[in-house]
Coordinates of C-alpha atoms (C1' of nucleotides) in Angstrom, one line a residue:
Chain A
M16 CA 34.9 -1.3 -14.3
Q17 CA 33.8 -3.4 -11.4
N18 CA 31.9 -6.5 -12.5
Y19 CA 28.9 -7.1 -10.3
R20 CA 28.1 -10.8 -10.1
G21 CA 28.8 -11.0 -13.8
E22 CA 25.5 -9.4 -14.6
R23 CA 26.5 -6.1 -16.0
T24 CA 26.5 -5.6 -19.7
V25 CA 28.4 -2.7 -21.1
F26 CA 27.7 -1.1 -24.5
L27 CA 30.4 1.1 -25.7
Q28 CA 29.2 3.3 -28.4
S29 CA 28.4 6.8 -29.6
V30 CA 24.7 7.7 -29.6
T31 CA 23.0 10.6 -31.3
F32 CA 20.3 12.4 -29.3
R33 CA 17.7 14.7 -30.8
C34 CA 17.1 17.9 -29.0
D35 CA 14.3 20.2 -29.8
M36 CA 16.3 23.4 -30.5
N37 CA 19.5 22.0 -31.7
Q38 CA 21.1 18.7 -32.3
F39 CA 24.2 17.6 -30.7
L40 CA 26.3 14.5 -30.2
V41 CA 27.0 12.9 -27.0
S42 CA 29.8 10.4 -26.7
K43 CA 29.5 8.4 -23.6
Y44 CA 29.5 5.0 -22.0
F45 CA 26.0 3.6 -21.5
Y46 CA 25.3 0.8 -19.2
A47 CA 22.3 -1.4 -19.9
M48 CA 22.7 -2.8 -16.4
S49 CA 20.7 -5.9 -15.4
L50 CA 19.1 -5.8 -12.0
R51 CA 19.6 -9.5 -11.5
G52 CA 21.4 -10.0 -8.2
I53 CA 21.3 -6.4 -7.1
F54 CA 17.5 -5.6 -6.9
P55 CA 14.5 -8.0 -6.6
I56 CA 12.6 -6.5 -9.5
D57 CA 10.3 -9.5 -9.6
K58 CA 8.9 -8.4 -6.2
W59 CA 7.6 -5.3 -7.9
D60 CA 6.2 -6.8 -11.1
F61 CA 3.2 -8.9 -11.8
N62 CA 3.6 -12.0 -13.9
S63 CA 0.6 -11.8 -16.1
E64 CA 2.6 -12.3 -19.4
S65 CA 3.0 -16.0 -18.6
V66 CA -0.7 -16.8 -18.3
F67 CA -1.3 -17.7 -21.9
A68 CA 2.2 -18.9 -22.7
N69 CA 2.1 -22.3 -24.3
F70 CA -1.6 -22.3 -23.8
P71 CA -3.5 -25.1 -25.7
A72 CA -4.5 -23.6 -29.1
E73 CA -8.0 -25.1 -28.8
D74 CA -8.7 -23.3 -25.5
Y75 CA -7.2 -20.1 -26.8
E76 CA -9.3 -20.3 -29.9
E77 CA -12.5 -20.8 -27.9
M78 CA -11.7 -17.9 -25.6
T79 CA -10.8 -15.4 -28.3
R80 CA -13.5 -16.4 -30.8
Y81 CA -15.5 -13.2 -30.1
A82 CA -12.6 -11.1 -28.9
R83 CA -12.3 -7.6 -30.2
D84 CA -9.2 -5.7 -31.3
E85 CA -9.3 -2.3 -29.7
K86 CA -7.1 0.8 -29.9
Y87 CA -6.7 3.4 -27.2
K88 CA -5.1 6.7 -27.7
K89 CA -2.6 8.0 -25.1
G90 CA -4.7 9.3 -22.2
Q91 CA -7.8 7.3 -23.0
I92 CA -9.6 5.5 -20.3
I93 CA -10.0 1.7 -20.8
F94 CA -12.2 1.1 -17.7
R95 CA -13.2 3.0 -14.6
E96 CA -13.2 2.2 -10.9
G97 CA -16.7 1.2 -9.9
G98 CA -17.7 0.1 -13.4
I99 CA -19.2 -3.3 -14.1
P100 CA -16.8 -5.5 -15.9
S101 CA -17.8 -7.2 -19.1
G102 CA -14.5 -8.9 -20.0
I103 CA -10.8 -8.9 -19.6
Y104 CA -8.1 -7.1 -21.7
Y105 CA -4.9 -8.5 -23.1
L106 CA -2.5 -5.7 -23.7
V107 CA -1.0 -6.4 -27.2
E108 CA 1.0 -3.2 -27.4
G109 CA 1.6 -0.2 -25.1
K110 CA 1.6 0.7 -21.4
V111 CA -1.4 1.2 -19.2
K112 CA -1.7 2.7 -15.8
K113 CA -3.9 1.2 -13.2
Y114 CA -4.9 3.8 -10.7
K115 CA -7.4 5.0 -8.1
V116 CA -8.7 8.6 -7.6
D117 CA -9.8 9.5 -4.1
K118 CA -12.5 12.0 -3.1
F119 CA -9.9 14.8 -3.0
E120 CA -9.1 14.1 -6.6
K121 CA -5.7 12.7 -5.6
E122 CA -4.6 9.9 -8.0
Q123 CA -2.6 6.9 -6.9
I124 CA -1.1 4.7 -9.6
I125 CA -1.2 1.1 -8.4
Y126 CA 0.6 -0.5 -11.2
V127 CA 1.9 0.1 -14.8
A128 CA 1.0 -2.8 -17.1
N129 CA 3.2 -3.4 -20.1
T130 CA 2.9 -5.1 -23.5
G131 CA 1.9 -8.7 -23.0
E132 CA 0.1 -8.2 -19.7
L133 CA -3.5 -8.8 -18.8
I134 CA -5.7 -6.3 -17.2
G135 CA -9.2 -6.1 -15.9
Y136 CA -9.4 -9.7 -14.7
H137 CA -9.7 -9.0 -10.9
A138 CA -13.2 -7.7 -11.2
V139 CA -14.3 -10.5 -13.4
L140 CA -12.9 -13.1 -11.0
S141 CA -14.2 -11.5 -7.9
T142 CA -17.5 -10.8 -9.4
E143 CA -17.2 -7.3 -8.1
R144 CA -16.9 -3.9 -9.7
Y145 CA -13.6 -2.7 -11.0
P146 CA -11.4 -1.9 -8.0
D147 CA -9.4 0.6 -10.0
S148 CA -9.3 2.5 -13.3
A149 CA -7.1 1.8 -16.3
A150 CA -5.8 4.4 -18.8
A151 CA -3.4 4.3 -21.7
L152 CA 0.0 5.9 -21.0
E153 CA 0.8 5.7 -24.7
D154 CA -1.1 4.6 -27.8
C155 CA -2.2 1.0 -27.1
R156 CA -3.6 -2.0 -28.8
V157 CA -5.6 -4.4 -26.7
L158 CA -7.6 -7.6 -27.2
F159 CA -10.9 -7.5 -25.4
I160 CA -12.1 -11.0 -24.3
P161 CA -15.8 -11.2 -23.2
K162 CA -16.0 -12.4 -19.6
E163 CA -18.4 -15.3 -20.6
D164 CA -15.8 -16.8 -22.9
F165 CA -13.0 -16.2 -20.4
L166 CA -15.0 -17.8 -17.5
R167 CA -16.2 -20.7 -19.6
V168 CA -12.6 -21.7 -20.6
L169 CA -11.4 -21.1 -17.1
A170 CA -14.0 -23.5 -15.7
Q171 CA -12.7 -26.3 -17.9
S172 CA -9.0 -25.5 -17.7
P173 CA -7.1 -26.5 -14.6
L174 CA -4.0 -25.1 -16.3
L175 CA -5.5 -21.7 -16.6
S176 CA -6.9 -21.6 -13.1
G177 CA -3.6 -22.8 -11.8
R178 CA -1.7 -20.1 -13.6
L179 CA -4.2 -17.4 -12.4
L180 CA -3.9 -18.6 -8.8
K181 CA -0.1 -18.4 -9.1
M182 CA -0.3 -15.0 -10.6
L183 CA -2.7 -13.6 -8.2
S184 CA -0.9 -14.9 -5.2
H185 CA 2.3 -13.4 -6.6
E186 CA 0.5 -10.1 -6.9
F187 CA 0.0 -10.2 -3.1
T188 CA 3.8 -10.0 -2.7
V189 CA 4.0 -7.0 -5.0
L190 CA 1.2 -5.2 -3.4
T191 CA 2.4 -5.8 0.2
N192 CA 5.8 -4.5 -0.8
N193 CA 4.1 -1.4 -2.0
I194 CA 2.1 -1.0 1.1
T195 CA 5.2 -1.3 3.2
I196 CA 7.2 1.4 1.4
F197 CA 4.3 3.8 1.2
A198 CA 3.5 3.4 4.8
Q199 CA 7.1 3.5 6.1
R200 CA 9.6 5.0 3.7
P201 CA 10.1 8.7 2.8
A202 CA 9.3 10.1 -0.7
R203 CA 13.0 10.0 -1.8
E204 CA 13.1 6.2 -1.4
R205 CA 9.7 5.7 -2.9
L206 CA 10.7 7.7 -5.9
A207 CA 13.9 5.8 -6.3
I208 CA 12.0 2.5 -6.4
T209 CA 9.5 4.0 -8.8
L210 CA 12.3 4.9 -11.2
I211 CA 13.9 1.5 -10.9
V212 CA 10.6 -0.1 -11.7
L213 CA 9.8 2.3 -14.5
R214 CA 13.2 1.8 -16.1
E215 CA 12.4 -1.9 -16.3
K216 CA 9.0 -1.1 -17.9
F217 CA 10.7 1.1 -20.5
K218 CA 13.3 -1.4 -21.3
K219 CA 10.7 -3.1 -23.5
G220 CA 10.7 -1.4 -26.9
N221 CA 13.7 0.7 -26.1
P222 CA 16.1 0.9 -29.1
E223 CA 18.9 -1.7 -28.7
G224 CA 22.1 -0.2 -27.3
Q225 CA 20.4 3.1 -26.4
P226 CA 20.1 4.2 -22.7
I227 CA 16.8 3.2 -21.3
T228 CA 14.6 6.3 -21.4
I229 CA 11.7 6.8 -19.0
N230 CA 9.1 9.0 -20.8
M231 CA 6.3 9.8 -18.4
S232 CA 4.7 13.0 -17.1
R233 CA 5.9 14.4 -13.8
D234 CA 2.3 14.0 -12.5
D235 CA 2.3 10.3 -13.3
I236 CA 5.7 9.8 -11.7
A237 CA 4.6 11.6 -8.6
N238 CA 1.3 9.7 -8.5
M239 CA 3.2 6.5 -8.7
A240 CA 5.6 7.4 -6.0
G241 CA 2.8 8.7 -3.8
T242 CA 3.9 12.3 -3.5
T243 CA 3.2 15.6 -5.0
R244 CA 4.4 16.8 -8.4
E245 CA 6.5 19.5 -6.8
N246 CA 8.1 17.2 -4.4
A247 CA 8.9 14.7 -7.1
V248 CA 10.4 17.4 -9.3
R249 CA 12.6 18.6 -6.4
L250 CA 13.8 15.0 -5.7
L251 CA 14.5 14.5 -9.4
R252 CA 16.7 17.6 -9.4
E253 CA 18.5 16.2 -6.4
F254 CA 19.0 12.9 -8.2
K255 CA 20.3 14.8 -11.2
D256 CA 22.7 16.9 -9.1
S257 CA 24.1 13.8 -7.5
G258 CA 24.6 12.1 -10.9
I259 CA 22.0 9.4 -10.5
I260 CA 19.9 10.4 -13.5
E261 CA 20.0 12.6 -16.6
T262 CA 17.1 14.4 -18.0
Q263 CA 16.1 16.0 -21.3
G264 CA 12.8 17.7 -21.2
R265 CA 10.4 15.2 -19.5
K266 CA 12.6 12.3 -20.4
I267 CA 14.7 10.6 -17.7
W268 CA 17.4 8.0 -17.8
V269 CA 19.1 6.4 -14.9
T270 CA 22.8 6.8 -15.3
D271 CA 23.8 5.1 -12.1
V272 CA 21.6 2.2 -11.2
K273 CA 23.6 1.0 -8.3
K274 CA 23.4 4.5 -6.7
M275 CA 19.7 4.5 -7.4
I276 CA 19.3 1.2 -5.7
A277 CA 21.3 2.5 -2.7
T278 CA 19.1 5.6 -2.6
S279 CA 16.0 3.4 -2.5
N280 CA 17.3 1.9 0.8
Y281 CA 15.5 -1.3 -0.1
E282 CA 16.8 -4.5 1.2
Chain B
M9 CA -31.8 9.3 18.1
Q10 CA -31.5 9.5 14.3
N11 CA -32.0 6.2 12.6
Y12 CA -29.4 5.7 9.9
R13 CA -30.9 3.6 7.1
G14 CA -32.4 1.4 9.8
E15 CA -29.1 -0.2 10.5
R16 CA -28.4 1.1 14.0
T17 CA -29.1 -1.1 16.9
V18 CA -29.2 0.5 20.3
F19 CA -28.5 -1.4 23.5
L20 CA -29.7 0.4 26.6
Q21 CA -28.2 -0.9 29.7
S22 CA -25.8 -0.3 32.6
V23 CA -22.4 -2.0 32.3
T24 CA -19.8 -2.5 35.0
F25 CA -16.2 -1.8 34.1
R26 CA -13.2 -3.1 36.0
C27 CA -10.5 -0.6 36.6
D28 CA -7.2 -1.6 38.1
M29 CA -7.1 0.7 41.1
N30 CA -10.7 1.0 41.9
Q31 CA -14.0 -0.2 40.6
F32 CA -16.7 2.2 39.4
L33 CA -19.9 2.1 37.6
V34 CA -20.6 3.7 34.3
S35 CA -24.2 4.2 33.2
K36 CA -24.3 5.0 29.6
Y37 CA -25.9 4.2 26.2
F38 CA -23.8 1.9 24.1
Y39 CA -24.3 1.6 20.4
A40 CA -23.3 -1.5 18.6
M41 CA -23.6 0.2 15.3
S42 CA -23.6 -1.7 12.1
L43 CA -21.4 -0.2 9.3
R44 CA -23.7 -1.4 6.6
G45 CA -24.6 1.6 4.4
I46 CA -22.2 4.0 6.1
F47 CA -18.7 2.4 5.5
P48 CA -17.6 -0.2 2.9
I49 CA -16.0 -2.5 5.4
D50 CA -15.8 -5.3 2.9
K51 CA -13.3 -3.3 0.9
W52 CA -11.0 -3.6 3.9
D53 CA -11.5 -7.2 4.7
F54 CA -10.4 -10.5 3.0
N55 CA -13.0 -13.2 2.5
S56 CA -11.2 -16.3 3.4
E57 CA -13.8 -17.5 5.9
S58 CA -16.0 -18.6 3.0
V59 CA -13.4 -20.8 1.3
F60 CA -14.4 -24.1 3.0
A61 CA -18.1 -23.2 3.7
N62 CA -20.3 -26.1 2.4
F63 CA -17.2 -27.8 1.1
P64 CA -17.7 -31.4 0.1
A65 CA -17.0 -33.6 3.2
E66 CA -15.0 -36.0 1.1
D67 CA -12.6 -33.3 -0.1
Y68 CA -12.3 -31.8 3.3
E69 CA -11.6 -35.1 4.8
E70 CA -8.8 -35.8 2.3
M71 CA -7.3 -32.5 2.8
T72 CA -7.3 -32.6 6.6
R73 CA -6.2 -36.2 7.0
Y74 CA -2.7 -35.3 8.1
A75 CA -3.6 -31.9 9.4
R76 CA -2.1 -30.9 12.8
D77 CA -3.8 -29.0 15.5
E78 CA -1.4 -26.3 16.8
K79 CA -1.5 -23.8 19.5
Y80 CA 0.3 -20.5 19.5
K81 CA 0.7 -18.2 22.5
K82 CA 0.2 -14.5 22.2
G83 CA 3.2 -13.0 20.5
Q84 CA 4.5 -16.3 19.0
I85 CA 5.5 -16.3 15.3
I86 CA 3.7 -18.8 13.0
F87 CA 5.8 -18.2 10.0
R88 CA 8.4 -15.7 8.9
E89 CA 8.9 -13.7 5.7
G90 CA 11.4 -15.5 3.4
G91 CA 10.7 -18.9 4.9
I92 CA 9.8 -21.8 2.7
P93 CA 6.1 -22.8 3.1
S94 CA 5.2 -26.3 4.0
G95 CA 1.4 -25.9 4.3
I96 CA -1.4 -23.5 5.0
Y97 CA -3.0 -22.6 8.2
Y98 CA -6.7 -22.4 9.1
L99 CA -7.2 -20.1 12.1
V100 CA -9.6 -22.0 14.4
E101 CA -9.5 -19.4 17.1
G102 CA -7.7 -16.1 17.7
K103 CA -6.3 -13.2 15.8
V104 CA -3.1 -13.2 13.8
K105 CA -1.1 -10.2 12.4
K106 CA 0.4 -10.5 8.9
Y107 CA 3.4 -8.1 8.8
K108 CA 6.6 -7.2 7.1
V109 CA 9.7 -5.8 8.8
D110 CA 12.1 -3.6 6.8
K111 CA 15.8 -3.3 7.1
F112 CA 15.4 -0.4 9.5
E113 CA 13.4 -2.7 11.8
K114 CA 10.2 -0.9 11.0
E115 CA 7.2 -3.1 11.1
Q116 CA 4.2 -2.8 8.8
I117 CA 1.1 -4.8 9.6
I118 CA -0.5 -5.8 6.3
Y119 CA -3.6 -7.5 7.6
V120 CA -5.2 -8.9 10.8
A121 CA -6.6 -12.3 10.2
N122 CA -9.5 -13.4 12.5
T123 CA -11.0 -16.6 13.7
G124 CA -12.1 -18.7 10.7
E125 CA -9.7 -17.2 8.2
L126 CA -6.9 -18.9 6.2
I127 CA -3.3 -17.8 6.3
G128 CA -0.1 -18.8 4.6
Y129 CA -1.7 -19.8 1.3
H130 CA -0.1 -17.1 -0.9
A131 CA 3.3 -18.6 -0.7
V132 CA 2.0 -22.1 -1.4
L133 CA 0.0 -21.0 -4.4
S134 CA 2.8 -18.8 -5.9
T135 CA 5.5 -21.4 -5.1
E136 CA 7.5 -18.6 -3.6
R137 CA 8.8 -17.9 -0.2
Y138 CA 6.5 -16.3 2.4
P139 CA 6.0 -12.7 1.4
D140 CA 5.2 -11.7 5.0
S141 CA 5.4 -13.0 8.6
A142 CA 2.5 -14.1 10.8
A143 CA 2.3 -13.8 14.6
A144 CA -0.4 -14.5 17.1
L145 CA -2.0 -11.3 18.6
E146 CA -3.7 -13.4 21.2
D147 CA -3.6 -17.1 22.1
C148 CA -4.5 -19.0 19.0
R149 CA -5.5 -22.4 17.8
V150 CA -4.7 -23.3 14.2
L151 CA -5.1 -26.2 11.9
F152 CA -2.0 -26.8 9.8
I153 CA -2.7 -28.4 6.5
P154 CA 0.4 -29.8 4.6
K155 CA 0.8 -28.2 1.3
E156 CA 0.8 -31.5 -0.6
D157 CA -2.7 -32.4 0.7
F158 CA -4.0 -28.9 0.0
L159 CA -2.6 -28.8 -3.6
R160 CA -3.8 -32.3 -4.4
V161 CA -7.4 -31.5 -3.4
L162 CA -7.1 -28.1 -5.2
A163 CA -6.0 -29.8 -8.4
Q164 CA -9.1 -31.9 -8.4
S165 CA -11.6 -29.4 -7.1
P166 CA -12.9 -26.6 -9.4
L167 CA -15.0 -25.5 -6.5
L168 CA -12.0 -24.8 -4.4
S169 CA -9.9 -23.2 -7.1
G170 CA -12.9 -21.0 -8.1
R171 CA -13.3 -19.9 -4.5
L172 CA -9.6 -19.2 -4.1
L173 CA -9.6 -17.1 -7.4
K174 CA -12.5 -15.1 -6.1
M175 CA -10.9 -14.6 -2.8
L176 CA -7.5 -13.6 -4.1
S177 CA -8.9 -11.2 -6.6
H178 CA -11.0 -9.6 -3.8
E179 CA -7.8 -9.2 -1.9
F180 CA -6.5 -7.1 -4.7
T181 CA -9.3 -4.6 -3.8
V182 CA -8.3 -4.5 -0.2
L183 CA -4.6 -4.1 -0.8
T184 CA -5.1 -1.4 -3.4
N185 CA -7.3 0.5 -1.0
N186 CA -4.5 0.3 1.5
I187 CA -1.9 1.5 -0.9
T188 CA -4.0 4.5 -1.8
I189 CA -4.5 5.6 1.8
F190 CA -1.0 5.0 2.8
A191 CA 0.4 6.9 -0.2
Q192 CA -2.1 9.7 -0.1
R193 CA -3.8 10.3 3.2
P194 CA -2.4 11.7 6.5
A195 CA -1.9 9.6 9.6
R196 CA -5.1 10.9 11.3
E197 CA -7.2 9.4 8.5
R198 CA -5.2 6.2 8.3
L199 CA -5.6 5.7 12.1
A200 CA -9.4 6.3 11.8
I201 CA -9.7 3.6 9.2
T202 CA -7.5 1.3 11.2
L203 CA -9.8 1.7 14.2
I204 CA -12.9 1.1 12.1
V205 CA -11.4 -2.0 10.7
L206 CA -10.1 -3.2 14.1
R207 CA -13.5 -2.6 15.7
E208 CA -15.0 -5.0 13.2
K209 CA -12.3 -7.6 14.0
F210 CA -13.0 -7.3 17.7
K211 CA -16.7 -7.6 17.2
K212 CA -16.1 -11.4 17.0
G213 CA -16.1 -12.8 20.5
N214 CA -17.0 -9.5 22.1
P215 CA -19.5 -10.2 24.9
E216 CA -23.0 -9.6 23.6
G217 CA -24.4 -6.1 24.5
Q218 CA -21.1 -4.8 25.6
P219 CA -19.3 -2.0 23.7
I220 CA -16.8 -3.4 21.2
T221 CA -13.4 -3.2 22.8
I222 CA -10.2 -3.0 20.8
N223 CA -7.4 -4.6 22.7
M224 CA -4.1 -4.1 21.0
S225 CA -0.8 -2.6 21.8
R226 CA -0.1 1.0 20.7
D227 CA 2.8 -0.3 18.7
D228 CA 0.6 -2.7 16.8
I229 CA -2.0 0.0 16.2
A230 CA 0.7 2.4 15.0
N231 CA 2.3 -0.3 12.8
M232 CA -1.1 -1.0 11.2
A233 CA -1.8 2.7 10.6
G234 CA 1.7 3.2 9.2
T235 CA 2.9 5.8 11.7
T236 CA 5.0 5.9 14.8
R237 CA 3.8 4.9 18.3
E238 CA 4.1 8.4 19.5
N239 CA 2.1 9.9 16.7
A240 CA -0.6 7.2 17.1
V241 CA -0.8 8.0 20.8
R242 CA -1.2 11.7 20.2
L243 CA -3.9 11.1 17.6
L244 CA -5.7 8.8 19.9
R245 CA -5.7 11.5 22.6
E246 CA -7.1 13.9 20.0
F247 CA -9.9 11.3 19.2
K248 CA -10.6 11.0 22.9
D249 CA -10.7 14.7 23.4
S250 CA -13.2 15.1 20.6
G251 CA -15.4 12.3 22.0
I252 CA -14.8 9.7 19.2
I253 CA -13.3 7.1 21.4
E254 CA -12.9 6.1 25.0
T255 CA -9.9 4.4 26.5
Q256 CA -9.1 2.4 29.6
G257 CA -5.5 1.4 29.8
R258 CA -4.7 0.0 26.4
K259 CA -8.3 -0.8 25.7
I260 CA -10.1 1.4 23.2
W261 CA -13.7 1.6 22.2
V262 CA -15.3 3.7 19.5
T263 CA -18.1 5.8 21.0
D264 CA -19.0 7.7 17.9
V265 CA -18.7 5.5 14.8
K266 CA -20.2 8.1 12.4
K267 CA -17.7 10.7 13.6
M268 CA -14.9 8.2 13.2
I269 CA -16.0 7.5 9.6
A270 CA -16.1 11.3 9.0
T271 CA -12.6 11.6 10.5
S272 CA -11.3 8.9 8.1
N273 CA -12.4 11.1 5.2
Y274 CA -12.9 7.9 3.2
E275 CA -15.5 8.0 0.4
Chain C
dA28 C1' 8.9 30.5 -37.2
dA29 C1' 5.7 32.3 -33.8
dG30 C1' 2.4 32.1 -30.4
dG31 C1' -0.1 29.9 -27.0
dC32 C1' -0.9 26.6 -23.7
dA33 C1' 0.1 22.9 -20.9
dA34 C1' 3.8 20.9 -18.4
dA35 C1' 7.8 21.4 -15.7
dG36 C1' 10.2 23.7 -12.4
dT37 C1' 11.2 27.0 -8.3
dG38 C1' 10.5 29.5 -4.0
dA39 C1' 8.4 30.6 0.4
dT40 C1' 5.6 29.0 3.9
dA41 C1' 2.7 26.1 6.6
dA42 C1' 1.3 21.6 8.0
dT43 C1' 2.5 16.9 9.3
dA44 C1' 5.1 13.6 11.2
dA45 C1' 9.5 11.6 13.0
dT46 C1' 12.9 11.6 16.5
dC47 C1' 14.8 11.9 21.0
dA48 C1' 14.4 12.2 25.7
dA49 C1' 12.1 12.0 29.3
dT50 C1' 7.9 10.7 32.8
dT51 C1' 3.9 8.1 34.1
dT52 C1' 0.9 4.2 34.0
dT53 C1' -0.2 -0.5 33.6
dC54 C1' 0.4 -5.1 34.1
dC55 C1' 2.3 -9.2 35.9
dA56 C1' 4.7 -12.4 38.8
dT57 C1' 5.5 -13.0 43.0
Chain D
dA23 C1' -0.9 -6.3 47.7
dT24 C1' 3.6 -4.9 45.7
dG25 C1' 8.0 -4.2 43.1
dG26 C1' 9.8 -4.0 38.8
dA27 C1' 9.7 -4.1 33.9
dA28 C1' 7.3 -3.1 29.9
dA29 C1' 4.1 -0.2 27.7
dA30 C1' 2.0 4.1 27.2
dT31 C1' 2.2 8.9 27.2
dT32 C1' 4.0 13.6 27.0
dG33 C1' 7.1 17.4 25.5
dA34 C1' 10.5 19.7 22.7
dT35 C1' 12.7 19.7 18.5
dT36 C1' 13.9 18.6 13.8
dA37 C1' 12.9 16.7 9.4
dT38 C1' 9.9 16.0 5.8
dT39 C1' 6.3 17.0 2.8
dA40 C1' 2.2 19.6 1.1
dT41 C1' 0.4 23.8 -0.5
dC42 C1' 0.2 28.0 -2.9
dA43 C1' 1.9 31.3 -6.0
dC44 C1' 4.5 32.0 -9.5
dT45 C1' 8.2 31.6 -13.5
dT46 C1' 10.2 29.1 -17.1
dT47 C1' 10.3 25.6 -20.6
dG48 C1' 8.8 22.5 -24.1
dC49 C1' 5.8 21.2 -27.5
dC50 C1' 2.2 21.5 -30.9
dT51 C1' -0.6 23.9 -34.2
dT52 C1' -0.9 27.0 -37.5

DNA sequence: AAGGCAAAGTGATAATAATCAATTTTCCAT
DNA sequence: ATGGAAAATTGATTATTATCACTTTGCCTT
């Protein structure tokens, strides 16, 4: 087993999978491979988890005094493009897709926000309408912070404004990387990158020692990769045939991360 | 002549064009049509001109104390993706392309910055390397502000940090619009939007009463629209044949803005 | 456990766009 | 004004992707 910059971790164990019709046992090596050193995942991920890390309790208290705990069921819309923002959302638990729908009803997923991330702040900060929509990809818990409280604390906290500036300018990196691959690279490579990114998202909350399972509809995967469902399905089959992924129903796991990275043709 | 929300301005006059081989006279109506109300150009344009508008003289003075005036010839590179930033650039005069080049040498233009705009601030604010490169599209004058001075003034100016937050979150709107069209719309529509955006850029400095002339290489236009030069050329011919644009050498002007907007299929 | 419905997958075809290989035009520097 | 190089354009062909029509599978409710 070739060690790649000392970053690979190997879990040797038997794992039981549940199948709908019957149950069976798979004995296999599973690699929970770290991307560090082989793929610049940070260039595809926002940093919004860090915004309130070690944040002064006093400021946090003031900001969240009137905050509401909210629950969204899978599929529910949190806010809609064009709507007027009334606050920001802290994602306590769950995954949310940020997306745009064009006049031909085509949906483009811009970003998948994960547990611990902030959403809805762009519109509040720009004093514009929501530039995109947000919907729960799974059951979610969020903390809604009214914009007045957020903006008041922001106005008096150089720490917060500094962190937001850093975060937003990092987002520029992520978004320009997206633009470049969407404008220049074929669907196969875009899908490969999509799966690498999704795999990282699904690491969170994935049972320890189990292979990382991507659980998302084909439509969402296609809308994230910027292609049609049919084309995404065909490419997934190709990945499966060449041993890069395994699937079970809608679930996908990447069995050969290095090959997936090679397929993405990125860097 | 149908008046469109009272926004159309009509200049009636004869204009002399220069041609290389021979000179000839074109007598024609030219429309310097405003996009207000018919195309959301603000969703395709950053706002960085406004950052230092009515900025306290004291702060401006402190920030620009060690600033350098620099000149860049057409084609010269101002900074390169991956480089370590040492300051930000205020574009006093000229146009600059922000772009990325992938490992297959394909170039994607992310944005064209115009006179009065700032560039190079993302990397300084995120404390990362430059996420893209910048090159002069025409002879440029820039004011280079060392990052230490910029950051010091930023740390003590809520006005500046507020404006930057607003600007950066607006950029999110622009970039996500780009992602959506690159991922979902065909080259014809992307080129139409590119030409609408470029026409606005070239309004600045265009002689009063003259038709707005886009003067850019076919390669740059293609790299901005996210297609190949050949495909861009063919689509330009199509636009020409259907009376949406006129060309003279590399120069392009949009003769029917409404038709161009319709061609873009946007909104 | 069955039935129904939504999601996933497949196949054939048409539309779009990239690539490769020219030719023509334009633009400078002299 | 002119020769030469770079840029623009065209044509033929191939590759990629979308679309449409359909079948199969998975999942949820009863």
